[in-house]
Amino acid sequence: MRQSFVPVLTVLTFLVVLWYAAAVWLNAPWAHDRATRSGEVLTTQTLIADTWSQDKPKLPAPHQVATEIWQTTVEKNITSKRSLVYHAWVTLSATLLGFVLGTGLGVLLAIGIVYNRVMDMSVMPWVIASQTIPILAIAPMIIVVLNAVGVSGLLPKAMISMYLSFFPVVVGMVKGLRSPDAMQLDQMRTWHASAAQSFWKLRLPASMPYLFTSLKIGMAASLVGAIVGELPTGAVAGLGARLLAGSYYGQTIQIWSALLVAAALAAALVGIIGIVQRVTLKRMGMS
Amino acid sequence: MAFGNSADVMASKTDGATPIGGRDAATEAVISARNLDLTFQTNDGPIHALKDVNLDINKGEFVSFIGPSGCGKTTFLRVMADLEQPTGGTVTVNGVSPQEARRSRAYGYVFQAAGLYPWRTIGGNIRLPLEIMGISKAEQAERVARVLELVELAGFEKKFPWQLSGGMQQRASIARALSFDADILLMDEPFGALDEIVRDHLNEQLLKLWARTRKTVAFVTHSIPEAVYLSTKIVVMSPRPGRITDVIDSPLPHDRPLEIRETPEFLEVAHRVREGLRAGHADV
Ligand SMILES: Nc1ncnc2c1ncn2[C@@H]1O[C@H](COP(=O)(O)OP(=O)(O)O)[C@@H](O)[C@H]1O
Ligand SMILES: [Mg+2]
C-alpha cells in the first residue's frame, strides 16, 4: 500500500495538470468569442482565468467540479433534491438490490449448469446471447414494460443492474465450482460423500476466489446498469438523472460532478468487496 | 466363499513362483480378485488395462504392486476402491462387492498427491471425512489427535497445508485416511513425488504405523527397494495387457530397520522382483 502511494500521487498530479491544460484549450474559443463581442482584449492571464471559471464550459476545470461536489454534498441537506448524496443514494440502492439479485441468479444458474447436463448444454448460449444485446437498447423497454404493469421506482432499475451483473457471476462460478480436480472428486467418493456434502465442503469453498473476482466485475456492471436505468425514467432522481438533466441544460459542471461521484461510488463498492475478499480468503488460508 | 490355506496366493501366471516365506496358519482373504478383466474404451480403441487377474490379499498383509507405468496398478487399486468398474470377473472386499465396501467406508485411500484442501487446517483436513461420516464433534477431536500422533504430526493441527513440507503433507493425508478406522489402506504411489531421503524416512514410519495398527495395506510403487522393504507380499505386474506375472512372499522378518536393505536376504528378494519385471518386458 505505502509503496504505491508516491506513484499514484504522481499520476494523479499529472492528470490534474493535463485536465487544466485541456480546459484552457477547449474553453478558449468561447472566451475569445465573448471578448470579441464585448471588445475586450484578452491577455494570456485573463484568458486562462476565464477558461477556468466559465458557467457552462466545454470542459470544467477540476476546482469547479470540486466546488460543485462540495456544495452539493456537504453544504446541502441530504434530503434535498439538489443534494448529490441523495442522488447517489438513489442510484446506490438500485445498484445494491440489482447486485444481490444478479449474484443470486448467477450462482443459481452456475449450480444448475454444473450439476445438470441439460442446463449445461442449453443455458450458457442464452447467457452469452443476453450480453450481446446493447443494454441501452433494452433498458427503456424494461422500464416501460415494468411501468405498464405497475412496477416502478427501485425495482425496474435493479432489474437492469441484475441483467448486467449476473453474467460475470455465472461465468466465474461455473469455473469455480468446476475447479476441484478428478482426484478431489474421487476422494469424496471414497468417503461416500453425498452430492450436497461434496458441494458444501469441496466445490463451494474451492470456488471462493473465482466468486470474489466475479463479484467485483458484477458490482461495477451493476452500477452502470442502475445509471443506465435512470436515463429513461424522465430524469427524476439518481446519478443517471443528474447526468441527463445536466446534458439537457448544458450544465457540464453538474455532469462532471455526477460522473466523478459515480466513479468514486464504484471504486468504494469494488474496494469493499476487495476487503471482504482479503479477509475471507485469509481466514480460509487461501491467500 | 471358503479359501483354503494353500489358495491364498493365486497369480494368473506363477512362473514357478512358490512362496518363499512362511505364512500364518489362520489366513483370511480381505481382498480377493477372480479372473478380473478391465478394458477401457477410448477414442484410440480399447485398452486392456487388466487381464485375468487373480489375487488374494490376507488380513494384516502389506502387499506392494510393482511394474512399469501403464501396467494397470492404479486401475487395479481403483477397482478395489469402486472408482473403476471391471468389465469381467469379480472382486470382493471384506467379502462384499467394492461398492458395498466403499459405502461402509471399509478402506482409506491415499492418492499420489496429498490433495489437502488449502482452505482447511491440517486438523480440518483430517476432520473432513469424519464430518462427512457424521461422527460427533468430541470424537472427531479425539481421533484427529490420535492419528496426528500416529504420523508424528502432533502439534501441527492448526497449521495450513502450505506451511508444511511435501513429506509432512503426505503424512497428513495418510492420517486422514486412517482417521475413520478403516481396516484397509489403499495407497497409490503415496511417496512417488518425494525425494529419496524423505521417502526412506516415511517408509520407516509407515512400517511402524502398520505394525501398530495391523491394517491390511495395498501399496502401489515403482521402486523395487521400497516394495521389498515394506511388503510381506510383492505383486509384480507387466503391461499390454496389464497382468500379474509373479507374486513373491517376502522372507524378511517383520521388524525391519533401514539397514536390512543391505542384507543378502533383502538383495535376493530385490533380485527376484527385478527378474520378474524383466520377464514381463521380455514377452511383450
Ligand atoms: N480412465 C481411463 N480411460 C482410458 N484409459 C485409461 C484410464 N485409466 C487408465 N487407462 C489406461 O490403462 C492403462 C493402465 O493404467 P494405470 O492403471 O494408470 O497404470 P499404472 O498405474 O500401472 O501406471 C494405461 O494404458 C492407461 O493409459
Ligand atoms: Mg499409476
Coordinates of C-alpha atoms and ligand atoms in Angstrom, one line a residue:
Chain A
M1 CA 0.0 0.0 0.0
R2 CA 2.6 2.5 1.1
Q3 CA 4.9 1.9 -1.8
S4 CA 2.1 2.6 -4.3
F5 CA 1.4 6.0 -2.7
V6 CA 4.1 8.0 -4.4
P7 CA 3.5 6.7 -8.0
V8 CA -0.3 7.1 -7.6
L9 CA 0.1 10.7 -6.4
T10 CA 2.5 11.4 -9.3
V11 CA 0.0 10.1 -11.9
L12 CA -2.8 12.0 -10.2
T13 CA -0.8 15.3 -10.3
F14 CA -0.1 14.7 -14.0
L15 CA -3.7 14.1 -14.8
V16 CA -4.8 17.2 -13.0
V17 CA -2.3 19.3 -14.8
L18 CA -3.4 17.7 -18.1
W19 CA -7.0 18.4 -17.2
Y20 CA -6.3 22.1 -16.5
A21 CA -4.4 22.4 -19.8
A22 CA -7.3 20.7 -21.7
A23 CA -9.8 23.1 -20.1
V24 CA -7.8 26.1 -21.4
W25 CA -7.6 24.6 -24.9
L26 CA -11.3 23.6 -25.1
N27 CA -12.8 26.7 -23.4
A28 CA -10.6 29.3 -25.1
P29 CA -12.8 29.7 -28.3
W30 CA -15.8 30.7 -26.2
A31 CA -13.7 33.1 -24.2
H32 CA -12.3 34.7 -27.4
D33 CA -15.9 34.9 -28.9
R34 CA -17.1 36.8 -25.8
A35 CA -14.1 39.1 -25.7
T36 CA -14.6 39.9 -29.4
R37 CA -18.2 40.7 -28.8
S38 CA -17.5 43.0 -25.9
G39 CA -14.4 44.5 -27.4
E40 CA -12.2 43.3 -24.6
V41 CA -8.5 42.4 -25.2
L42 CA -7.5 39.1 -23.6
T43 CA -4.1 38.7 -22.1
T44 CA -2.8 35.2 -21.5
Q45 CA -3.6 35.6 -17.9
T46 CA -7.1 36.8 -18.2
L47 CA -7.7 34.1 -20.9
I48 CA -6.6 31.4 -18.6
A49 CA -8.6 32.8 -15.7
D50 CA -11.7 32.9 -18.0
T51 CA -11.4 29.4 -19.3
W52 CA -11.2 28.1 -15.7
S53 CA -14.3 29.9 -14.5
Q54 CA -17.0 29.8 -17.2
D55 CA -20.6 28.9 -16.3
K56 CA -21.1 26.3 -18.9
P57 CA -17.6 25.4 -20.1
K58 CA -17.0 22.6 -22.6
L59 CA -14.7 21.1 -20.0
P60 CA -15.0 22.4 -16.5
A61 CA -11.7 22.8 -14.5
P62 CA -11.1 20.4 -11.7
H63 CA -11.6 23.1 -9.0
Q64 CA -15.0 24.0 -10.5
V65 CA -16.1 20.3 -10.3
A66 CA -14.7 20.1 -6.8
T67 CA -16.5 23.1 -5.7
E68 CA -19.8 21.9 -7.2
I69 CA -19.3 18.5 -5.5
W70 CA -18.6 20.2 -2.2
Q71 CA -21.7 22.4 -2.5
T72 CA -24.0 19.6 -3.5
T73 CA -22.8 17.1 -0.9
V74 CA -21.5 18.8 2.3
E75 CA -23.4 22.0 2.1
K76 CA -26.8 20.6 1.0
N77 CA -29.2 18.8 3.3
I78 CA -29.1 15.2 2.1
T79 CA -32.9 15.1 1.8
S80 CA -32.8 17.9 -0.7
K81 CA -33.4 17.1 -4.4
R82 CA -30.3 19.1 -5.2
S83 CA -28.0 17.0 -2.9
L84 CA -25.7 14.7 -4.8
V85 CA -25.7 12.4 -1.7
Y86 CA -29.4 12.0 -2.1
H87 CA -29.0 11.1 -5.8
A88 CA -26.1 8.9 -5.1
W89 CA -28.2 7.0 -2.5
V90 CA -31.0 6.6 -5.1
T91 CA -28.5 5.0 -7.5
L92 CA -26.7 3.1 -4.8
S93 CA -29.9 1.4 -3.6
A94 CA -30.8 0.2 -7.1
T95 CA -27.2 -0.9 -7.6
L96 CA -27.1 -3.0 -4.4
L97 CA -30.5 -4.6 -4.9
G98 CA -29.6 -5.4 -8.5
F99 CA -26.2 -6.7 -7.4
V100 CA -27.8 -9.0 -4.8
L101 CA -30.4 -10.3 -7.3
G102 CA -27.8 -10.7 -10.0
T103 CA -25.4 -12.6 -7.8
G104 CA -28.2 -14.8 -6.6
L105 CA -29.3 -15.5 -10.1
G106 CA -25.8 -16.0 -11.3
V107 CA -24.9 -18.5 -8.5
L108 CA -28.1 -20.5 -9.1
L109 CA -27.6 -20.7 -12.8
A110 CA -24.0 -21.8 -12.2
I111 CA -25.1 -24.5 -9.8
G112 CA -27.6 -25.7 -12.4
I113 CA -25.0 -25.7 -15.2
V114 CA -22.5 -27.6 -13.1
Y115 CA -25.0 -30.2 -11.8
N116 CA -27.4 -30.6 -14.6
R117 CA -26.4 -31.9 -18.0
V118 CA -29.4 -30.4 -19.8
M119 CA -28.7 -27.0 -18.3
D120 CA -25.0 -27.4 -19.1
M121 CA -25.9 -27.8 -22.8
S122 CA -28.6 -25.2 -23.1
V123 CA -28.2 -22.3 -20.7
M124 CA -24.8 -21.0 -21.5
P125 CA -25.5 -19.9 -25.1
W126 CA -28.5 -17.9 -23.8
V127 CA -26.5 -16.3 -21.1
I128 CA -23.9 -15.2 -23.6
A129 CA -26.5 -14.1 -26.1
S130 CA -28.2 -11.9 -23.3
Q131 CA -25.0 -9.9 -23.0
T132 CA -24.6 -9.2 -26.7
I133 CA -27.7 -7.1 -26.7
P134 CA -26.8 -3.5 -26.1
I135 CA -28.1 -2.6 -22.6
L136 CA -29.0 1.0 -23.9
A137 CA -31.4 -0.6 -26.3
I138 CA -33.4 -2.8 -23.9
A139 CA -33.2 -0.6 -20.8
P140 CA -36.0 1.7 -21.9
M141 CA -38.2 -1.3 -22.8
I142 CA -37.7 -3.0 -19.5
I143 CA -38.6 0.3 -17.7
V144 CA -41.6 0.9 -19.9
V145 CA -42.9 -2.6 -19.7
L146 CA -42.5 -2.8 -15.9
N147 CA -44.1 0.6 -15.5
A148 CA -47.0 -0.6 -17.6
V149 CA -47.6 -3.5 -15.2
G150 CA -47.4 -1.1 -12.3
V151 CA -43.9 -1.8 -11.2
S152 CA -41.9 1.4 -10.8
G153 CA -39.3 3.1 -8.7
L154 CA -36.4 0.9 -7.5
L155 CA -37.2 -2.5 -9.0
P156 CA -37.1 -1.7 -12.7
K157 CA -33.6 -0.1 -12.3
A158 CA -32.5 -3.0 -10.1
M159 CA -33.6 -5.4 -12.9
I160 CA -31.3 -3.8 -15.3
S161 CA -28.5 -3.9 -12.8
M162 CA -29.2 -7.6 -12.3
Y163 CA -29.2 -8.2 -16.0
L164 CA -25.7 -6.8 -16.3
S165 CA -24.3 -8.3 -13.1
F166 CA -25.4 -11.9 -13.2
F167 CA -23.2 -12.6 -16.2
P168 CA -19.8 -12.4 -14.7
V169 CA -21.1 -14.3 -11.7
V170 CA -22.3 -17.2 -13.8
V171 CA -19.1 -17.4 -15.8
G172 CA -16.9 -17.2 -12.7
M173 CA -18.9 -19.6 -10.6
V174 CA -19.2 -22.3 -13.3
K175 CA -15.4 -22.1 -13.5
G176 CA -15.0 -22.1 -9.7
L177 CA -17.4 -24.9 -9.0
R178 CA -15.6 -27.0 -11.6
S179 CA -12.2 -26.2 -10.3
P180 CA -11.8 -29.3 -8.0
D181 CA -9.9 -31.9 -10.0
A182 CA -10.8 -35.5 -10.7
M183 CA -8.7 -36.7 -7.7
Q184 CA -10.5 -34.5 -5.2
L185 CA -13.9 -35.7 -6.5
D186 CA -12.7 -39.3 -6.4
Q187 CA -11.6 -38.7 -2.8
M188 CA -15.1 -37.6 -1.9
R189 CA -16.4 -40.8 -3.5
T190 CA -14.1 -43.0 -1.4
W191 CA -15.7 -41.4 1.7
H192 CA -19.1 -42.0 0.3
A193 CA -20.0 -38.3 0.5
S194 CA -23.4 -37.2 -0.7
A195 CA -23.8 -34.7 -3.6
A196 CA -24.7 -32.0 -1.0
Q197 CA -21.6 -32.7 1.1
S198 CA -19.4 -32.5 -2.0
F199 CA -21.0 -29.2 -2.8
W200 CA -20.7 -27.6 0.6
K201 CA -17.3 -29.0 1.6
L202 CA -15.5 -29.0 -1.7
R203 CA -17.0 -27.2 -4.7
L204 CA -18.3 -24.1 -2.9
P205 CA -15.1 -23.3 -0.9
A206 CA -13.0 -24.1 -3.9
S207 CA -15.0 -21.5 -5.9
M208 CA -14.5 -18.6 -3.5
P209 CA -11.5 -17.0 -5.3
Y210 CA -13.5 -17.1 -8.5
L211 CA -16.6 -15.7 -6.8
F212 CA -14.9 -12.7 -5.5
T213 CA -13.3 -11.8 -8.8
S214 CA -16.8 -12.1 -10.4
L215 CA -18.4 -10.0 -7.7
K216 CA -16.1 -7.1 -8.3
I217 CA -16.9 -7.1 -12.0
G218 CA -20.6 -7.7 -11.2
M219 CA -20.7 -4.7 -8.8
A220 CA -19.2 -2.3 -11.4
A221 CA -21.6 -3.6 -14.0
S222 CA -24.5 -3.3 -11.6
L223 CA -23.7 0.4 -11.0
V224 CA -23.6 1.0 -14.8
G225 CA -26.9 -0.7 -15.0
A226 CA -28.5 1.4 -12.4
I227 CA -27.3 4.6 -14.0
V228 CA -28.5 3.5 -17.5
G229 CA -31.8 2.5 -15.9
E230 CA -32.3 6.1 -14.6
L231 CA -31.9 7.7 -18.0
P232 CA -35.3 6.8 -19.4
T233 CA -37.2 7.4 -16.2
G234 CA -37.8 11.1 -17.1
A235 CA -34.9 12.3 -15.0
V236 CA -36.5 12.1 -11.6
A237 CA -33.7 11.1 -9.3
G238 CA -30.3 9.4 -9.2
L239 CA -26.9 10.0 -10.7
G240 CA -28.2 9.0 -14.1
A241 CA -30.9 11.6 -13.8
R242 CA -28.3 14.2 -12.9
L243 CA -26.3 13.3 -16.0
L244 CA -29.4 13.5 -18.2
A245 CA -30.6 16.8 -16.7
G246 CA -27.1 18.2 -16.9
S247 CA -26.9 17.4 -20.6
Y248 CA -30.3 18.9 -21.3
Y249 CA -29.3 22.2 -19.9
G250 CA -25.6 22.2 -20.9
Q251 CA -24.7 22.0 -17.2
T252 CA -21.3 20.5 -17.8
I253 CA -20.1 21.1 -14.2
Q254 CA -23.1 19.1 -13.0
I255 CA -22.4 16.3 -15.4
W256 CA -18.8 16.0 -14.4
S257 CA -19.7 16.1 -10.7
A258 CA -22.2 13.3 -11.2
L259 CA -19.6 11.3 -13.2
L260 CA -16.9 11.7 -10.5
V261 CA -19.3 10.7 -7.7
A262 CA -20.3 7.7 -9.7
A263 CA -16.7 6.8 -10.2
A264 CA -16.0 7.2 -6.5
L265 CA -19.0 5.1 -5.7
A266 CA -17.8 2.3 -8.0
A267 CA -14.3 2.5 -6.5
A268 CA -15.7 2.3 -3.0
L269 CA -18.0 -0.6 -3.7
V270 CA -15.4 -2.6 -5.5
G271 CA -12.9 -1.7 -2.7
I272 CA -15.3 -3.0 -0.1
I273 CA -15.6 -6.3 -1.9
G274 CA -11.8 -6.4 -2.2
I275 CA -11.5 -6.0 1.6
V276 CA -14.1 -8.8 2.2
Q277 CA -12.2 -10.9 -0.2
R278 CA -8.9 -10.4 1.5
V279 CA -10.3 -11.1 5.0
T280 CA -12.3 -14.2 3.8
L281 CA -9.5 -15.8 1.8
K282 CA -7.0 -15.1 4.5
R283 CA -9.2 -16.8 7.1
M284 CA -9.6 -19.6 4.6
G285 CA -5.9 -19.8 4.3
M286 CA -6.2 -19.3 0.5
S287 CA -4.3 -16.0 0.0
Chain B
M1 CA -16.6 -68.3 -0.2
A2 CA -14.1 -70.5 1.5
F3 CA -10.4 -70.2 0.9
G4 CA -8.0 -72.9 1.8
N5 CA -4.7 -72.0 3.2
S6 CA -3.0 -73.1 0.0
A7 CA -5.2 -70.9 -2.1
D8 CA -4.4 -67.6 -0.6
V9 CA -1.9 -66.8 -3.4
M10 CA -3.2 -67.2 -6.9
A11 CA -1.2 -65.5 -9.5
S12 CA -2.5 -65.9 -13.0
K13 CA 0.9 -67.0 -14.2
T14 CA 3.0 -68.2 -11.3
D15 CA 6.1 -68.9 -13.4
G16 CA 7.1 -71.4 -10.8
A17 CA 6.7 -68.8 -8.1
T18 CA 6.4 -70.9 -5.0
P19 CA 6.1 -68.6 -2.0
I20 CA 9.3 -68.2 -0.1
G21 CA 8.2 -67.2 3.3
G22 CA 6.1 -69.0 5.9
R23 CA 2.6 -67.7 6.4
D24 CA 0.1 -67.5 9.2
A25 CA -2.0 -70.6 9.7
A26 CA -5.3 -68.7 10.1
T27 CA -5.4 -66.6 6.9
E28 CA -8.5 -64.8 5.7
A29 CA -8.8 -63.1 2.4
V30 CA -9.7 -59.4 2.9
I31 CA -9.5 -58.6 -0.8
S32 CA -10.0 -61.2 -3.4
A33 CA -9.9 -60.9 -7.2
R34 CA -11.0 -63.6 -9.5
N35 CA -10.4 -63.6 -13.3
L36 CA -10.6 -59.8 -13.2
D37 CA -10.7 -58.0 -16.6
L38 CA -10.9 -54.4 -17.4
T39 CA -10.9 -52.8 -20.8
F40 CA -11.1 -49.1 -21.3
Q41 CA -12.9 -47.9 -24.4
T42 CA -11.1 -44.9 -25.7
N43 CA -11.1 -42.9 -28.9
D44 CA -7.9 -44.7 -30.0
G45 CA -9.6 -48.1 -29.5
P46 CA -9.8 -50.4 -26.5
I47 CA -7.1 -50.5 -23.8
H48 CA -6.8 -53.8 -22.0
A49 CA -5.7 -52.4 -18.6
L50 CA -6.2 -55.6 -16.6
K51 CA -6.3 -59.2 -17.9
D52 CA -7.3 -62.3 -16.0
V53 CA -6.0 -61.0 -12.6
N54 CA -6.3 -63.4 -9.7
L55 CA -5.1 -62.4 -6.2
D56 CA -5.9 -62.8 -2.6
I57 CA -4.8 -60.3 0.0
N58 CA -5.0 -61.6 3.5
K59 CA -5.8 -59.8 6.7
G60 CA -2.9 -57.8 8.0
E61 CA -0.7 -58.2 5.0
F62 CA 1.3 -55.4 3.4
V63 CA 1.1 -56.0 -0.4
S64 CA 3.0 -54.0 -2.9
F65 CA 2.2 -53.7 -6.5
I66 CA 5.1 -53.1 -8.8
G67 CA 5.5 -52.8 -12.5
P68 CA 6.3 -50.4 -15.3
S69 CA 3.9 -47.5 -15.7
G70 CA 0.8 -48.4 -17.6
C71 CA 0.6 -51.9 -16.3
G72 CA -2.6 -51.3 -14.5
K73 CA -1.5 -50.9 -10.9
T74 CA -3.6 -47.8 -10.4
T75 CA -6.5 -49.3 -12.2
F76 CA -6.4 -52.4 -10.0
L77 CA -6.4 -50.3 -6.9
R78 CA -9.2 -48.2 -8.2
V79 CA -11.3 -51.3 -8.9
M80 CA -10.8 -52.4 -5.3
A81 CA -12.0 -48.9 -4.2
D82 CA -15.1 -48.9 -6.5
L83 CA -13.7 -46.0 -8.5
E84 CA -13.5 -48.1 -11.6
Q85 CA -15.9 -50.9 -12.8
P86 CA -14.3 -54.2 -14.1
T87 CA -15.5 -55.4 -17.4
G88 CA -15.1 -59.1 -16.3
G89 CA -14.5 -61.2 -13.3
T90 CA -15.2 -60.4 -9.7
V91 CA -13.6 -58.5 -6.8
T92 CA -14.6 -58.8 -3.2
V93 CA -13.5 -56.5 -0.4
N94 CA -14.3 -57.8 3.1
G95 CA -16.4 -60.4 1.5
V96 CA -18.7 -57.9 -0.3
S97 CA -18.6 -56.0 -3.5
P98 CA -16.3 -53.0 -3.7
Q99 CA -19.4 -50.8 -3.9
E100 CA -20.8 -52.1 -0.6
A101 CA -17.3 -51.9 0.9
R102 CA -17.0 -48.3 -0.2
R103 CA -20.4 -47.4 1.3
S104 CA -19.5 -49.0 4.6
R105 CA -16.2 -47.0 4.5
A106 CA -14.1 -50.1 4.6
Y107 CA -11.0 -48.6 3.2
G108 CA -8.9 -45.4 3.4
Y109 CA -7.4 -44.3 0.0
V110 CA -4.2 -42.3 -0.2
F111 CA -3.6 -40.7 -3.6
Q112 CA -0.3 -39.8 -5.1
A113 CA -0.8 -36.1 -4.4
A114 CA -1.7 -35.3 -0.8
G115 CA -4.8 -33.4 -2.0
L116 CA -5.3 -31.5 1.2
Y117 CA -7.8 -28.6 1.0
P118 CA -5.8 -25.3 1.1
W119 CA -8.7 -23.7 3.0
R120 CA -8.7 -26.2 5.8
T121 CA -6.0 -26.6 8.5
I122 CA -4.3 -29.9 8.9
G123 CA -6.7 -30.8 11.6
G124 CA -9.6 -29.6 9.5
N125 CA -8.5 -31.7 6.6
I126 CA -8.3 -34.8 8.8
R127 CA -11.7 -34.0 10.2
L128 CA -13.2 -33.8 6.7
P129 CA -14.1 -37.5 6.2
L130 CA -15.2 -37.6 9.9
E131 CA -17.6 -34.7 9.3
I132 CA -18.9 -36.4 6.1
M133 CA -19.5 -39.6 8.1
G134 CA -21.4 -37.8 10.8
I135 CA -19.1 -38.5 13.7
S136 CA -19.6 -36.4 16.8
K137 CA -17.5 -33.3 17.4
A138 CA -16.0 -34.7 20.5
E139 CA -15.0 -37.9 18.8
Q140 CA -13.6 -36.0 15.8
A141 CA -11.3 -34.1 18.0
E142 CA -10.1 -37.2 19.8
R143 CA -9.5 -39.1 16.5
V144 CA -7.7 -36.2 14.9
A145 CA -5.3 -36.0 17.9
R146 CA -4.8 -39.7 17.7
V147 CA -3.9 -40.1 14.0
L148 CA -1.8 -36.9 14.1
E149 CA 0.2 -38.6 16.8
L150 CA 0.4 -41.8 14.8
V151 CA 2.0 -40.0 11.8
E152 CA 4.2 -37.9 14.1
L153 CA 2.5 -34.6 13.3
A154 CA 1.2 -33.8 16.7
G155 CA 1.3 -30.0 17.2
F156 CA 0.6 -29.3 13.5
E157 CA -3.2 -29.4 13.8
K158 CA -3.7 -25.7 13.4
K159 CA -1.2 -25.2 10.6
F160 CA -2.4 -24.8 7.0
P161 CA -1.1 -27.2 4.3
W162 CA 1.2 -24.7 2.7
Q163 CA 3.0 -24.3 5.9
L164 CA 4.1 -28.0 5.7
S165 CA 6.7 -29.7 3.6
G166 CA 5.7 -32.2 0.9
G167 CA 6.5 -35.1 3.1
M168 CA 4.6 -33.8 6.0
Q169 CA 1.6 -33.1 3.7
Q170 CA 1.7 -36.7 2.6
R171 CA 1.8 -37.9 6.2
A172 CA -1.2 -35.7 6.9
S173 CA -3.1 -37.3 4.0
I174 CA -2.2 -40.8 5.4
A175 CA -3.5 -39.6 8.8
R176 CA -6.7 -38.5 7.1
A177 CA -7.1 -42.0 5.5
L178 CA -6.5 -43.6 8.9
S179 CA -8.9 -41.2 10.8
F180 CA -12.1 -43.2 10.3
D181 CA -10.5 -46.5 11.3
A182 CA -11.0 -48.5 8.1
D183 CA -9.1 -51.8 8.3
I184 CA -7.8 -51.5 4.7
L185 CA -5.4 -48.9 3.5
L186 CA -5.1 -48.5 -0.3
M187 CA -2.1 -46.4 -1.3
D188 CA -1.3 -45.3 -4.9
E189 CA 2.4 -44.2 -5.1
P190 CA 2.0 -42.0 -2.0
F191 CA 5.7 -41.2 -1.8
G192 CA 6.3 -41.1 -5.6
A193 CA 6.7 -37.3 -5.7
L194 CA 9.1 -37.1 -2.8
D195 CA 12.9 -37.2 -2.7
E196 CA 14.8 -40.3 -1.6
I197 CA 15.7 -39.2 1.9
V198 CA 12.2 -38.1 2.8
R199 CA 11.0 -41.3 1.2
D200 CA 13.3 -43.5 3.4
H201 CA 12.0 -41.8 6.5
L202 CA 8.4 -42.1 5.5
N203 CA 8.9 -45.8 4.6
E204 CA 10.3 -46.5 8.0
Q205 CA 7.4 -44.6 9.6
L206 CA 4.8 -46.4 7.5
L207 CA 6.2 -49.8 8.6
K208 CA 6.0 -48.7 12.3
L209 CA 2.5 -47.4 11.7
W210 CA 1.5 -50.7 10.0
A211 CA 2.9 -52.7 12.9
R212 CA 1.0 -50.6 15.4
T213 CA -2.4 -50.6 13.6
R214 CA -2.3 -54.1 11.9
K215 CA -4.1 -52.7 8.8
T216 CA -4.2 -54.6 5.6
V217 CA -2.3 -52.4 3.1
A218 CA -2.3 -52.4 -0.7
F219 CA 0.6 -50.2 -1.8
V220 CA 1.4 -49.2 -5.4
T221 CA 5.0 -48.3 -6.2
H222 CA 7.5 -48.4 -9.0
S223 CA 10.5 -48.5 -6.7
I224 CA 12.0 -52.0 -6.1
P225 CA 13.7 -51.2 -2.8
E226 CA 10.5 -49.6 -1.5
A227 CA 8.4 -52.6 -2.4
V228 CA 10.9 -55.1 -0.9
Y229 CA 11.4 -53.0 2.2
L230 CA 7.8 -52.6 3.0
S231 CA 6.0 -55.7 1.9
T232 CA 5.0 -59.1 3.2
K233 CA 4.0 -59.8 -0.4
I234 CA 5.1 -58.3 -3.7
V235 CA 2.9 -58.5 -6.7
V236 CA 4.9 -58.0 -10.0
M237 CA 2.8 -56.7 -12.9
S238 CA 3.5 -56.2 -16.6
P239 CA 1.8 -54.1 -19.2
R240 CA -0.2 -54.6 -22.5
P241 CA -2.3 -56.2 -21.3
G242 CA -1.9 -55.4 -17.6
R243 CA -1.5 -58.6 -15.7
I244 CA 0.2 -60.3 -12.7
T245 CA 3.4 -62.1 -13.6
D246 CA 4.8 -63.0 -10.2
V247 CA 3.7 -63.0 -6.6
I248 CA 6.5 -63.1 -4.1
D249 CA 6.1 -63.8 -0.4
S250 CA 8.8 -61.9 1.5
P251 CA 11.1 -63.9 3.8
L252 CA 12.1 -60.8 5.6
P253 CA 11.3 -60.5 9.3
H254 CA 8.5 -58.1 10.4
D255 CA 11.0 -56.0 12.3
R256 CA 12.9 -54.1 9.6
P257 CA 15.5 -51.4 10.3
L258 CA 16.5 -49.4 7.2
E259 CA 19.8 -51.3 7.3
I260 CA 18.1 -54.5 6.3
R261 CA 18.3 -53.3 2.7
E262 CA 22.0 -54.3 2.7
T263 CA 21.4 -57.9 3.8
P264 CA 21.7 -60.8 1.4
E265 CA 18.1 -61.8 2.0
F266 CA 16.9 -58.4 1.0
L267 CA 19.0 -58.3 -2.1
E268 CA 17.8 -61.8 -3.1
V269 CA 14.2 -60.7 -3.0
A270 CA 15.0 -57.5 -4.9
H271 CA 16.8 -59.6 -7.5
R272 CA 13.7 -61.8 -7.9
V273 CA 11.5 -58.7 -8.3
R274 CA 13.9 -57.4 -10.9
E275 CA 13.9 -60.7 -12.8
G276 CA 10.1 -60.7 -12.7
L277 CA 10.0 -57.2 -14.2
R278 CA 12.4 -58.1 -16.9
A279 CA 10.5 -61.3 -17.7
G280 CA 7.3 -59.2 -18.0
H281 CA 9.1 -57.0 -20.5
A282 CA 10.5 -59.9 -22.5
D283 CA 7.2 -61.3 -23.5
V284 CA 5.8 -58.1 -24.9
Ligands
LIG1 N1 -9.9 -43.7 -17.3 C1 -9.1 -44.2 -18.3 N2 -9.5 -44.2 -19.6 C2 -8.8 -44.8 -20.5 N3 -7.6 -45.4 -20.3 C3 -7.2 -45.5 -19.1 C4 -7.9 -44.9 -18.0 N4 -7.2 -45.1 -16.8 C5 -6.1 -45.8 -17.2 N5 -6.1 -46.0 -18.5 C6 -5.1 -46.8 -19.3 O1 -5.0 -48.1 -18.7 C7 -3.6 -48.5 -18.6 C8 -3.2 -48.7 -17.2 O2 -3.2 -47.5 -16.5 P1 -2.8 -47.4 -14.9 O3 -3.6 -48.3 -14.2 O4 -2.9 -46.0 -14.6 O5 -1.3 -47.8 -14.9 P2 -0.2 -47.7 -13.8 O6 -0.8 -47.1 -12.6 O7 0.4 -49.1 -13.6 O8 0.9 -46.8 -14.3 C9 -2.8 -47.4 -19.2 O9 -2.5 -47.8 -20.6 C10 -3.7 -46.2 -19.2 O10 -3.4 -45.3 -20.2
MG2 MG -0.5 -45.3 -11.5

